[in-house]
Amino acid sequence: MYTLYFAPTANGHKILIMLEALGVPYQIRRIDLALGEQHQPQFARLTPHRKIPLLIDEEQAVTLPESAAILQCLAETHGQFLPPTGAERYAVLHWLAWQVSSLGPMAGQLYHFIHQDTEGNQYARSRYQA
Ligand SMILES: N[C@@H](CCC(=O)N[C@@H](CS)C(=O)NCC(=O)O)C(=O)O
């Protein structure tokens, strides 16, 4: 049984989609980021980053933050979505690295400057939109 510490963000949904695609049993622990629940001791002691997603795999005794590491762990554990060797494996890892290091953070910054920045920083909006 997996336990997914989750909030309804892109990083949270990535893991939810993977668990559903694999058809494996899981339970969800909702973390309310707006209330700052990621900083509460019960959650903070599980991950130094204090961010969702976080996956607990009871069978392998693994507690894992970071969406790319979680996706790779799930793919390898269940032998799906990540070829074991060769060019196709590295193509998957290439796009996974690109998503977590380029698309994800830039989209996150854009969301912040459009929806949460009360000062209306036009330079930042243009930069992250581009
Ligand atoms: N590099 C991390 C990013 C995780 C992340 O940014 N999580 C956000 C929600 S999408 C979060 O928990 N933010 C709470 C905070 O920063 O306090 C991953 O890929 O899992």
PDB file of C-alpha atoms and ligand atoms in Angstrom:
ATOM      1  CA  MET A   1       0.000   0.000   0.000  1.00  0.00           C
ATOM      2  CA  TYR A   2       1.269   3.440  -0.932  1.00  0.00           C
ATOM      3  CA  THR A   3       0.552   6.639   0.962  1.00  0.00           C
ATOM      4  CA  LEU A   4       0.693   9.810  -1.095  1.00  0.00           C
ATOM      5  CA  TYR A   5       1.018  13.152   0.650  1.00  0.00           C
ATOM      6  CA  PHE A   6      -0.823  15.292  -1.840  1.00  0.00           C
ATOM      7  CA  ALA A   7      -2.142  18.723  -2.722  1.00  0.00           C
ATOM      8  CA  PRO A   8      -4.050  19.461  -5.951  1.00  0.00           C
ATOM      9  CA  THR A   9      -1.132  21.018  -7.831  1.00  0.00           C
ATOM     10  CA  ALA A  10       0.677  19.881 -10.977  1.00  0.00           C
ATOM     11  CA  ASN A  11       3.335  18.097  -8.924  1.00  0.00           C
ATOM     12  CA  GLY A  12       0.682  16.365  -6.844  1.00  0.00           C
ATOM     13  CA  HIS A  13      -1.369  15.324  -9.868  1.00  0.00           C
ATOM     14  CA  LYS A  14       1.663  13.835 -11.641  1.00  0.00           C
ATOM     15  CA  ILE A  15       1.956  11.167  -8.957  1.00  0.00           C
ATOM     16  CA  LEU A  16      -1.787  10.612  -8.718  1.00  0.00           C
ATOM     17  CA  ILE A  17      -1.929   9.991 -12.484  1.00  0.00           C
ATOM     18  CA  MET A  18       0.963   7.509 -12.218  1.00  0.00           C
ATOM     19  CA  LEU A  19      -0.680   5.589  -9.354  1.00  0.00           C
ATOM     20  CA  GLU A  20      -3.945   5.415 -11.316  1.00  0.00           C
ATOM     21  CA  ALA A  21      -2.144   4.352 -14.516  1.00  0.00           C
ATOM     22  CA  LEU A  22      -0.404   1.540 -12.614  1.00  0.00           C
ATOM     23  CA  GLY A  23      -3.652   0.493 -10.932  1.00  0.00           C
ATOM     24  CA  VAL A  24      -1.971   0.013  -7.561  1.00  0.00           C
ATOM     25  CA  PRO A  25      -3.612   0.550  -4.143  1.00  0.00           C
ATOM     26  CA  TYR A  26      -2.911   3.856  -2.420  1.00  0.00           C
ATOM     27  CA  GLN A  27      -4.278   6.218   0.153  1.00  0.00           C
ATOM     28  CA  ILE A  28      -4.063   9.988   0.130  1.00  0.00           C
ATOM     29  CA  ARG A  29      -3.020  12.303   2.919  1.00  0.00           C
ATOM     30  CA  ARG A  30      -4.089  15.789   1.901  1.00  0.00           C
ATOM     31  CA  ILE A  31      -1.692  18.617   2.817  1.00  0.00           C
ATOM     32  CA  ASP A  32      -3.275  22.076   2.773  1.00  0.00           C
ATOM     33  CA  LEU A  33      -0.454  24.280   1.485  1.00  0.00           C
ATOM     34  CA  ALA A  34      -2.444  27.490   1.989  1.00  0.00           C
ATOM     35  CA  LEU A  35      -2.750  26.652   5.695  1.00  0.00           C
ATOM     36  CA  GLY A  36       0.979  25.861   5.861  1.00  0.00           C
ATOM     37  CA  GLU A  37       0.438  22.213   6.795  1.00  0.00           C
ATOM     38  CA  GLN A  38       3.687  21.347   4.971  1.00  0.00           C
ATOM     39  CA  HIS A  39       5.541  23.003   7.864  1.00  0.00           C
ATOM     40  CA  GLN A  40       3.805  21.076  10.625  1.00  0.00           C
ATOM     41  CA  PRO A  41       6.183  18.699  12.472  1.00  0.00           C
ATOM     42  CA  GLN A  42       4.303  15.495  11.495  1.00  0.00           C
ATOM     43  CA  PHE A  43       4.937  16.245   7.815  1.00  0.00           C
ATOM     44  CA  ALA A  44       8.251  18.127   8.094  1.00  0.00           C
ATOM     45  CA  ARG A  45       9.957  15.202   9.806  1.00  0.00           C
ATOM     46  CA  LEU A  46       9.214  13.055   6.710  1.00  0.00           C
ATOM     47  CA  THR A  47      10.983  15.352   4.238  1.00  0.00           C
ATOM     48  CA  PRO A  48      13.687  17.999   4.563  1.00  0.00           C
ATOM     49  CA  HIS A  49      12.065  19.942   1.699  1.00  0.00           C
ATOM     50  CA  ARG A  50       8.615  20.366   3.315  1.00  0.00           C
ATOM     51  CA  LYS A  51       6.936  20.063  -0.084  1.00  0.00           C
ATOM     52  CA  ILE A  52       4.451  17.713  -1.667  1.00  0.00           C
ATOM     53  CA  PRO A  53       4.472  15.221  -3.280  1.00  0.00           C
ATOM     54  CA  LEU A  54       5.828  12.672  -0.850  1.00  0.00           C
ATOM     55  CA  LEU A  55       5.302   8.939  -1.262  1.00  0.00           C
ATOM     56  CA  ILE A  56       5.574   6.255   1.394  1.00  0.00           C
ATOM     57  CA  ASP A  57       5.971   2.703   0.124  1.00  0.00           C
ATOM     58  CA  GLU A  58       5.415   0.443   3.107  1.00  0.00           C
ATOM     59  CA  GLU A  59       6.554  -2.716   1.294  1.00  0.00           C
ATOM     60  CA  GLN A  60       9.985  -1.355   0.388  1.00  0.00           C
ATOM     61  CA  ALA A  61      10.228   0.802   3.537  1.00  0.00           C
ATOM     62  CA  VAL A  62      10.809   3.838   1.323  1.00  0.00           C
ATOM     63  CA  THR A  63       9.855   7.430   2.170  1.00  0.00           C
ATOM     64  CA  LEU A  64      10.449   9.510  -0.938  1.00  0.00           C
ATOM     65  CA  PRO A  65      10.035  13.203  -1.806  1.00  0.00           C
ATOM     66  CA  GLU A  66      10.633  14.796  -5.243  1.00  0.00           C
ATOM     67  CA  SER A  67       8.256  13.965  -8.071  1.00  0.00           C
ATOM     68  CA  ALA A  68      10.938  12.692 -10.476  1.00  0.00           C
ATOM     69  CA  ALA A  69      12.348  10.277  -7.883  1.00  0.00           C
ATOM     70  CA  ILE A  70       8.835   9.105  -7.025  1.00  0.00           C
ATOM     71  CA  LEU A  71       7.912   8.530 -10.684  1.00  0.00           C
ATOM     72  CA  GLN A  72      11.133   6.608 -11.298  1.00  0.00           C
ATOM     73  CA  CYS A  73      10.612   4.521  -8.151  1.00  0.00           C
ATOM     74  CA  LEU A  74       7.050   3.619  -9.197  1.00  0.00           C
ATOM     75  CA  ALA A  75       8.056   2.896 -12.804  1.00  0.00           C
ATOM     76  CA  GLU A  76      10.915   0.613 -11.777  1.00  0.00           C
ATOM     77  CA  THR A  77       8.996  -1.106  -8.984  1.00  0.00           C
ATOM     78  CA  HIS A  78       6.178  -2.058 -11.355  1.00  0.00           C
ATOM     79  CA  GLY A  79       8.206  -2.475 -14.547  1.00  0.00           C
ATOM     80  CA  GLN A  80       6.182   0.033 -16.555  1.00  0.00           C
ATOM     81  CA  PHE A  81       6.783   3.340 -18.345  1.00  0.00           C
ATOM     82  CA  LEU A  82      10.605   3.215 -18.013  1.00  0.00           C
ATOM     83  CA  PRO A  83      12.523   0.754 -20.210  1.00  0.00           C
ATOM     84  CA  PRO A  84      15.296  -1.020 -18.252  1.00  0.00           C
ATOM     85  CA  THR A  85      18.149  -0.097 -20.603  1.00  0.00           C
ATOM     86  CA  GLY A  86      19.053   1.633 -23.838  1.00  0.00           C
ATOM     87  CA  ALA A  87      18.106   4.709 -25.812  1.00  0.00           C
ATOM     88  CA  GLU A  88      14.395   4.542 -24.911  1.00  0.00           C
ATOM     89  CA  ARG A  89      15.210   4.571 -21.180  1.00  0.00           C
ATOM     90  CA  TYR A  90      17.361   7.681 -21.592  1.00  0.00           C
ATOM     91  CA  ALA A  91      14.701   9.387 -23.712  1.00  0.00           C
ATOM     92  CA  VAL A  92      12.231   8.945 -20.835  1.00  0.00           C
ATOM     93  CA  LEU A  93      14.788  10.228 -18.311  1.00  0.00           C
ATOM     94  CA  HIS A  94      15.610  13.164 -20.598  1.00  0.00           C
ATOM     95  CA  TRP A  95      11.972  14.316 -20.659  1.00  0.00           C
ATOM     96  CA  LEU A  96      11.528  13.631 -16.952  1.00  0.00           C
ATOM     97  CA  ALA A  97      14.578  15.789 -16.143  1.00  0.00           C
ATOM     98  CA  TRP A  98      13.324  18.511 -18.484  1.00  0.00           C
ATOM     99  CA  GLN A  99       9.890  18.529 -16.875  1.00  0.00           C
ATOM    100  CA  VAL A 100      11.133  18.844 -13.288  1.00  0.00           C
ATOM    101  CA  SER A 101      13.997  21.248 -13.978  1.00  0.00           C
ATOM    102  CA  SER A 102      12.614  23.471 -16.763  1.00  0.00           C
ATOM    103  CA  LEU A 103       8.891  23.330 -17.473  1.00  0.00           C
ATOM    104  CA  GLY A 104       7.732  22.727 -13.898  1.00  0.00           C
ATOM    105  CA  PRO A 105       9.622  25.514 -12.110  1.00  0.00           C
ATOM    106  CA  MET A 106       8.984  28.078 -14.884  1.00  0.00           C
ATOM    107  CA  ALA A 107       5.249  27.297 -14.932  1.00  0.00           C
ATOM    108  CA  GLY A 108       5.237  27.507 -11.130  1.00  0.00           C
ATOM    109  CA  GLN A 109       6.819  30.954 -11.195  1.00  0.00           C
ATOM    110  CA  LEU A 110       4.371  32.115 -13.873  1.00  0.00           C
ATOM    111  CA  TYR A 111       1.432  30.934 -11.746  1.00  0.00           C
ATOM    112  CA  HIS A 112       2.844  32.785  -8.756  1.00  0.00           C
ATOM    113  CA  PHE A 113       3.343  36.096 -10.578  1.00  0.00           C
ATOM    114  CA  ILE A 114      -0.070  35.954 -12.276  1.00  0.00           C
ATOM    115  CA  HIS A 115      -2.190  34.729  -9.355  1.00  0.00           C
ATOM    116  CA  GLN A 116      -0.351  35.464  -6.105  1.00  0.00           C
ATOM    117  CA  ASP A 117       1.891  38.481  -6.617  1.00  0.00           C
ATOM    118  CA  THR A 118      -0.122  41.431  -5.310  1.00  0.00           C
ATOM    119  CA  GLU A 119       2.438  43.950  -6.624  1.00  0.00           C
ATOM    120  CA  GLY A 120       1.847  43.026 -10.293  1.00  0.00           C
ATOM    121  CA  ASN A 121       5.450  42.546 -11.389  1.00  0.00           C
ATOM    122  CA  GLN A 122       5.109  42.873 -15.169  1.00  0.00           C
ATOM    123  CA  TYR A 123       8.745  42.016 -15.856  1.00  0.00           C
ATOM    124  CA  ALA A 124       8.441  38.715 -13.992  1.00  0.00           C
ATOM    125  CA  ARG A 125       5.135  37.900 -15.701  1.00  0.00           C
ATOM    126  CA  SER A 126       6.630  38.500 -19.162  1.00  0.00           C
ATOM    127  CA  ARG A 127       9.790  36.595 -18.323  1.00  0.00           C
ATOM    128  CA  TYR A 128       8.065  33.439 -17.095  1.00  0.00           C
ATOM    129  CA  GLN A 129       5.399  33.600 -19.802  1.00  0.00           C
ATOM    130  CA  ALA A 130       8.188  33.667 -22.420  1.00  0.00           C
TER     131      ALA A 130
HETATM  132  N1  LIG B   1      11.004  19.655  -7.104  1.00  0.00           N
HETATM  133  C1  LIG B   1       9.818  19.298  -6.369  1.00  0.00           C
HETATM  134  C2  LIG B   1       8.877  20.481  -6.307  1.00  0.00           C
HETATM  135  C3  LIG B   1       7.755  20.234  -5.319  1.00  0.00           C
HETATM  136  C4  LIG B   1       6.951  21.492  -5.078  1.00  0.00           C
HETATM  137  O1  LIG B   1       7.305  22.603  -5.524  1.00  0.00           O
HETATM  138  N2  LIG B   1       5.843  21.338  -4.355  1.00  0.00           N
HETATM  139  C5  LIG B   1       5.003  22.470  -4.041  1.00  0.00           C
HETATM  140  C6  LIG B   1       3.578  22.234  -4.544  1.00  0.00           C
HETATM  141  S1  LIG B   1       3.544  21.939  -6.282  1.00  0.00           S
HETATM  142  C7  LIG B   1       4.922  22.655  -2.542  1.00  0.00           C
HETATM  143  O2  LIG B   1       4.801  21.704  -1.801  1.00  0.00           O
HETATM  144  N3  LIG B   1       4.992  23.918  -2.084  1.00  0.00           N
HETATM  145  C8  LIG B   1       4.861  24.235  -0.706  1.00  0.00           C
HETATM  146  C9  LIG B   1       5.895  25.221  -0.240  1.00  0.00           C
HETATM  147  O3  LIG B   1       6.808  25.545  -1.024  1.00  0.00           O
HETATM  148  O4  LIG B   1       5.781  25.663   0.894  1.00  0.00           O
HETATM  149  C10 LIG B   1       9.129  18.092  -7.050  1.00  0.00           C
HETATM  150  O5  LIG B   1       9.302  17.919  -8.278  1.00  0.00           O
HETATM  151  O6  LIG B   1       8.453  17.316  -6.356  1.00  0.00           O
END
